[in-house]
Amino acid sequence: MSPTSSGMLIIGLLLFLLATGMPIAFALGLTAIGGLVFANGIGVFDVLAETMFSGIANLAYVSIPMFVLMGAAVAATPAGRDLYEALDRWLSRVPGGLVLSNIGACAIFAGMTGSSPATCAAIGKMGIPEMLKRGYPASVATGSICAGGTLGILIPPSVTMIVYGIATETSIGRLFLAGVLPGLMLTTMFMSWAVYDCRRKGFRFDVQGSRFTFVQKLTALPKVAPFLVIILGTLYVLYGGVATPSEAAGAGAFLTLGVVIVMYRLSRPKPIFDIFSTTLRESVMIMMIMASAELFAFALSSLFITQTIAAEIAALDVNRWVLMGVINLFLLLAGMFLPPVAIIVMSAPLLYPIIVSSGFDPYWFAVVLTINMEIGLITPPVGLNLFVVKAIAPQVPSGQVLSGAVPYVLLMLLGIVILSIFPGIVTWLPDQVMGPIN
């Protein structure tokens, strides 16, 4: 069987298993095993365990459960509520302050947790009912939370960036810095659209809100400031040359857990057990996907599928931006069905040499890839953030949740275009902090 036919057969089997609802790690693993046995016989079982283990036998992966622990510790507390209330008090006099508070809280909370669904749940539980109570259009209330939650995989620290860095052997510290300005740019674009959308739909900002004294504003800060200090401290440890990414993640996780226990008095065993249980479950899920994706990549390579695809793409006599457009289309479609970690582990090693040989900056591409993954989080049929927000606001019809999210998809596509025209938005900060790439 030709590599092209083998590739189509394997992809078809993978899509079939995913359609049955099978967990992604198992679907990847079974597809890979099926392809290898079909091509090489049962003797291939001798190398399966070693191949899967080699996919996660990397010291840098220690940072993943540590950052997951940071997110789980924050998500297990009322930190999202406190952050939302603090921003609401400080922005109460600003036209559209409540929707700005929602998106701003999502951006900050996403940076603390690195999890899009957790951000949607934590901020949405407070923000959506409050916005609906004050008369904001339902599509604005739900759409802003859906989109704000996606920032979790772009604004550092980001597990997605860690996975990309390990898969492509690029600097995780530089990747974190590369996501900062694009993350702020998308946050600003989301805020601007939300305010415009409110005005477009006839909402009057002059009747929206509560007034808070300066003392009330100050009293909201003590519960938020420690978390922001932890994030800044972790980034300083990382970029100040004090520690490696894994060590910085461990220090951040330890400090976050300590702050959570002290501030919210989580002295009982059960809440702490729940935090570690969540961390273990999510970390094992990520590691299983990565190990299975390593086996899947090995199967593709053994059947010469990877080499054939790479050769055919490299042989395309097209403008490099046309090639980038094709890659973006592939990432968009993949993001609609698979989680970011699975897509990156499977596609990054294949796409990385093509990107570099075409003259694109690998850190710029990491941000573009991540934005594509963000789009997948709010795009049917498997838009995870859409399901989370719908569960939070069951009274809002699914059509309104989706219609509220669609403009943010267009904004993210516009963001990719802007970054393509001005790649310095991605590369300037890493170059300033860590020096230009030789």
Tab-separated table of C-alpha atoms in Angstrom, residues 66-240:
chain	number	residue	atom	x	y	z
A	66	MET	CA	3.461	22.277	38.246
A	67	PHE	CA	1.641	24.873	36.153
A	68	VAL	CA	-1.470	22.677	36.210
A	69	LEU	CA	-1.200	22.663	40.020
A	70	MET	CA	-1.044	26.476	40.023
A	71	GLY	CA	-4.204	26.617	37.954
A	72	ALA	CA	-6.012	23.985	40.022
A	73	ALA	CA	-5.163	25.779	43.264
A	74	VAL	CA	-6.488	29.106	41.982
A	75	ALA	CA	-9.569	27.547	40.367
A	76	ALA	CA	-10.486	25.770	43.611
A	77	THR	CA	-10.871	29.099	45.451
A	78	PRO	CA	-13.091	32.178	45.053
A	79	ALA	CA	-10.126	33.936	43.395
A	80	GLY	CA	-12.101	34.365	40.173
A	81	ARG	CA	-14.925	36.047	42.049
A	82	ASP	CA	-12.519	38.322	43.920
A	83	LEU	CA	-10.729	39.297	40.722
A	84	TYR	CA	-14.008	40.000	38.960
A	85	GLU	CA	-15.316	42.114	41.857
A	86	ALA	CA	-12.086	44.107	42.062
A	87	LEU	CA	-12.141	44.993	38.380
A	88	ASP	CA	-15.854	45.756	38.513
A	89	ARG	CA	-15.288	48.260	41.301
A	90	TRP	CA	-12.398	49.994	39.546
A	91	LEU	CA	-14.129	50.124	36.151
A	92	SER	CA	-17.658	50.866	37.374
A	93	ARG	CA	-17.583	54.455	36.047
A	94	VAL	CA	-16.186	53.490	32.649
A	95	PRO	CA	-18.771	53.075	29.857
A	96	GLY	CA	-19.129	49.340	29.392
A	97	GLY	CA	-17.124	48.778	32.565
A	98	LEU	CA	-18.841	45.513	33.419
A	99	VAL	CA	-18.119	43.813	30.098
A	100	LEU	CA	-14.584	45.211	30.247
A	101	SER	CA	-14.279	43.738	33.743
A	102	ASN	CA	-15.352	40.357	32.438
A	103	ILE	CA	-12.802	40.271	29.629
A	104	GLY	CA	-10.050	41.779	31.792
A	105	ALA	CA	-10.743	39.267	34.568
A	106	CYS	CA	-10.653	36.465	32.003
A	107	ALA	CA	-7.274	37.649	30.715
A	108	ILE	CA	-5.729	37.862	34.203
A	109	PHE	CA	-7.339	34.673	35.501
A	110	ALA	CA	-6.298	32.867	32.322
A	111	GLY	CA	-2.731	33.923	33.000
A	112	MET	CA	-2.985	32.479	36.510
A	113	THR	CA	-4.530	29.154	35.497
A	114	GLY	CA	-3.568	28.571	31.874
A	115	SER	CA	-6.908	26.834	31.398
A	116	SER	CA	-9.609	28.155	29.084
A	117	PRO	CA	-12.524	26.091	30.493
A	118	ALA	CA	-11.549	26.954	34.084
A	119	THR	CA	-11.452	30.647	33.171
A	120	CYS	CA	-14.880	30.499	31.539
A	121	ALA	CA	-16.333	28.719	34.558
A	122	ALA	CA	-14.732	30.903	37.233
A	123	ILE	CA	-15.443	34.304	35.669
A	124	GLY	CA	-18.645	33.305	33.893
A	125	LYS	CA	-20.367	32.138	37.076
A	126	MET	CA	-20.119	35.668	38.421
A	127	GLY	CA	-20.013	37.778	35.280
A	128	ILE	CA	-22.807	36.361	33.109
A	129	PRO	CA	-25.623	36.582	35.708
A	130	GLU	CA	-24.504	40.070	36.710
A	131	MET	CA	-24.420	41.287	33.109
A	132	LEU	CA	-27.841	39.817	32.400
A	133	LYS	CA	-29.188	41.422	35.579
A	134	ARG	CA	-27.948	44.833	34.454
A	135	GLY	CA	-29.540	44.454	31.042
A	136	TYR	CA	-26.583	43.611	28.841
A	137	PRO	CA	-27.525	41.671	25.685
A	138	ALA	CA	-27.284	37.928	26.319
A	139	SER	CA	-25.048	37.383	23.293
A	140	VAL	CA	-22.603	39.993	24.598
A	141	ALA	CA	-22.551	38.465	28.077
A	142	THR	CA	-21.880	34.924	26.885
A	143	GLY	CA	-19.711	35.759	23.869
A	144	SER	CA	-17.302	37.895	25.882
A	145	ILE	CA	-16.761	35.089	28.395
A	146	CYS	CA	-16.313	32.469	25.659
A	147	ALA	CA	-13.681	34.599	23.955
A	148	GLY	CA	-12.003	35.822	27.133
A	149	GLY	CA	-11.480	32.259	28.257
A	150	THR	CA	-9.469	31.410	25.151
A	151	LEU	CA	-6.693	33.757	26.273
A	152	GLY	CA	-5.624	31.107	28.777
A	153	ILE	CA	-3.497	29.223	26.257
A	154	LEU	CA	-1.747	32.343	24.925
A	155	ILE	CA	-0.969	34.528	27.935
A	156	PRO	CA	1.902	32.993	29.957
A	157	PRO	CA	2.388	30.723	31.719
A	158	SER	CA	0.825	28.481	29.085
A	159	VAL	CA	0.895	24.683	29.038
A	160	THR	CA	0.276	24.826	25.279
A	161	MET	CA	3.451	26.850	24.788
A	162	ILE	CA	5.405	24.393	26.936
A	163	VAL	CA	4.238	21.486	24.797
A	164	TYR	CA	5.147	23.365	21.603
A	165	GLY	CA	8.560	24.244	22.988
A	166	ILE	CA	9.351	20.637	23.850
A	167	ALA	CA	7.952	19.278	20.591
A	168	THR	CA	10.036	21.693	18.494
A	169	GLU	CA	13.024	22.070	20.860
A	170	THR	CA	12.551	25.841	21.101
A	171	SER	CA	13.008	28.049	24.160
A	172	ILE	CA	10.002	27.915	26.502
A	173	GLY	CA	11.008	31.218	28.083
A	174	ARG	CA	11.071	32.938	24.700
A	175	LEU	CA	7.710	31.369	23.809
A	176	PHE	CA	6.158	32.753	26.985
A	177	LEU	CA	7.402	36.238	26.144
A	178	ALA	CA	6.217	35.894	22.543
A	179	GLY	CA	2.641	35.429	23.748
A	180	VAL	CA	2.488	38.535	25.962
A	181	LEU	CA	1.929	41.349	23.437
A	182	PRO	CA	-0.356	39.305	21.140
A	183	GLY	CA	-2.361	38.349	24.229
A	184	LEU	CA	-2.727	42.002	25.220
A	185	MET	CA	-3.573	42.903	21.631
A	186	LEU	CA	-6.393	40.329	21.494
A	187	THR	CA	-7.652	41.444	24.907
A	188	THR	CA	-7.867	45.036	23.655
A	189	MET	CA	-9.611	43.940	20.466
A	190	PHE	CA	-12.112	41.864	22.451
A	191	MET	CA	-12.862	44.780	24.772
A	192	SER	CA	-13.316	47.230	21.916
A	193	TRP	CA	-15.696	44.932	20.086
A	194	ALA	CA	-17.720	44.174	23.225
A	195	VAL	CA	-18.325	47.882	23.901
A	196	TYR	CA	-19.193	48.536	20.252
A	197	ASP	CA	-21.494	45.513	20.159
A	198	CYS	CA	-23.355	46.772	23.215
A	199	ARG	CA	-23.894	50.183	21.625
A	200	ARG	CA	-24.892	48.556	18.341
A	201	LYS	CA	-27.575	46.560	20.118
A	202	GLY	CA	-28.982	49.608	21.877
A	203	PHE	CA	-27.619	49.106	25.377
A	204	ARG	CA	-27.331	52.369	27.359
A	205	PHE	CA	-24.188	52.524	29.451
A	206	ASP	CA	-25.425	55.517	31.434
A	207	VAL	CA	-27.985	53.393	33.300
A	208	GLN	CA	-25.878	50.338	33.978
A	209	GLY	CA	-24.192	50.550	37.165
A	210	SER	CA	-23.180	50.691	40.717
A	211	ARG	CA	-20.948	53.321	42.255
A	212	PHE	CA	-18.105	52.491	44.602
A	213	THR	CA	-16.097	54.726	46.895
A	214	PHE	CA	-12.322	54.857	46.720
A	215	VAL	CA	-12.112	52.946	49.999
A	216	GLN	CA	-14.315	50.187	48.588
A	217	LYS	CA	-12.048	49.970	45.571
A	218	LEU	CA	-8.956	49.663	47.745
A	219	THR	CA	-10.474	46.944	49.919
A	220	ALA	CA	-10.931	44.750	46.831
A	221	LEU	CA	-7.207	44.660	46.057
A	222	PRO	CA	-5.657	42.605	48.909
A	223	LYS	CA	-7.245	39.354	47.724
A	224	VAL	CA	-6.077	39.858	44.132
A	225	ALA	CA	-2.601	41.325	44.549
A	226	PRO	CA	-0.894	38.175	45.932
A	227	PHE	CA	-1.785	36.146	42.854
A	228	LEU	CA	-0.491	38.833	40.523
A	229	VAL	CA	2.715	38.999	42.556
A	230	ILE	CA	3.109	35.223	42.231
A	231	ILE	CA	2.747	35.369	38.448
A	232	LEU	CA	5.206	38.254	38.148
A	233	GLY	CA	7.565	36.558	40.601
A	234	THR	CA	7.475	33.290	38.662
A	235	LEU	CA	8.220	35.105	35.422
A	236	TYR	CA	11.054	37.025	37.103
A	237	VAL	CA	12.588	33.799	38.394
A	238	LEU	CA	12.358	32.390	34.878
A	239	TYR	CA	13.728	35.383	32.975
A	240	GLY	CA	16.087	36.647	35.652
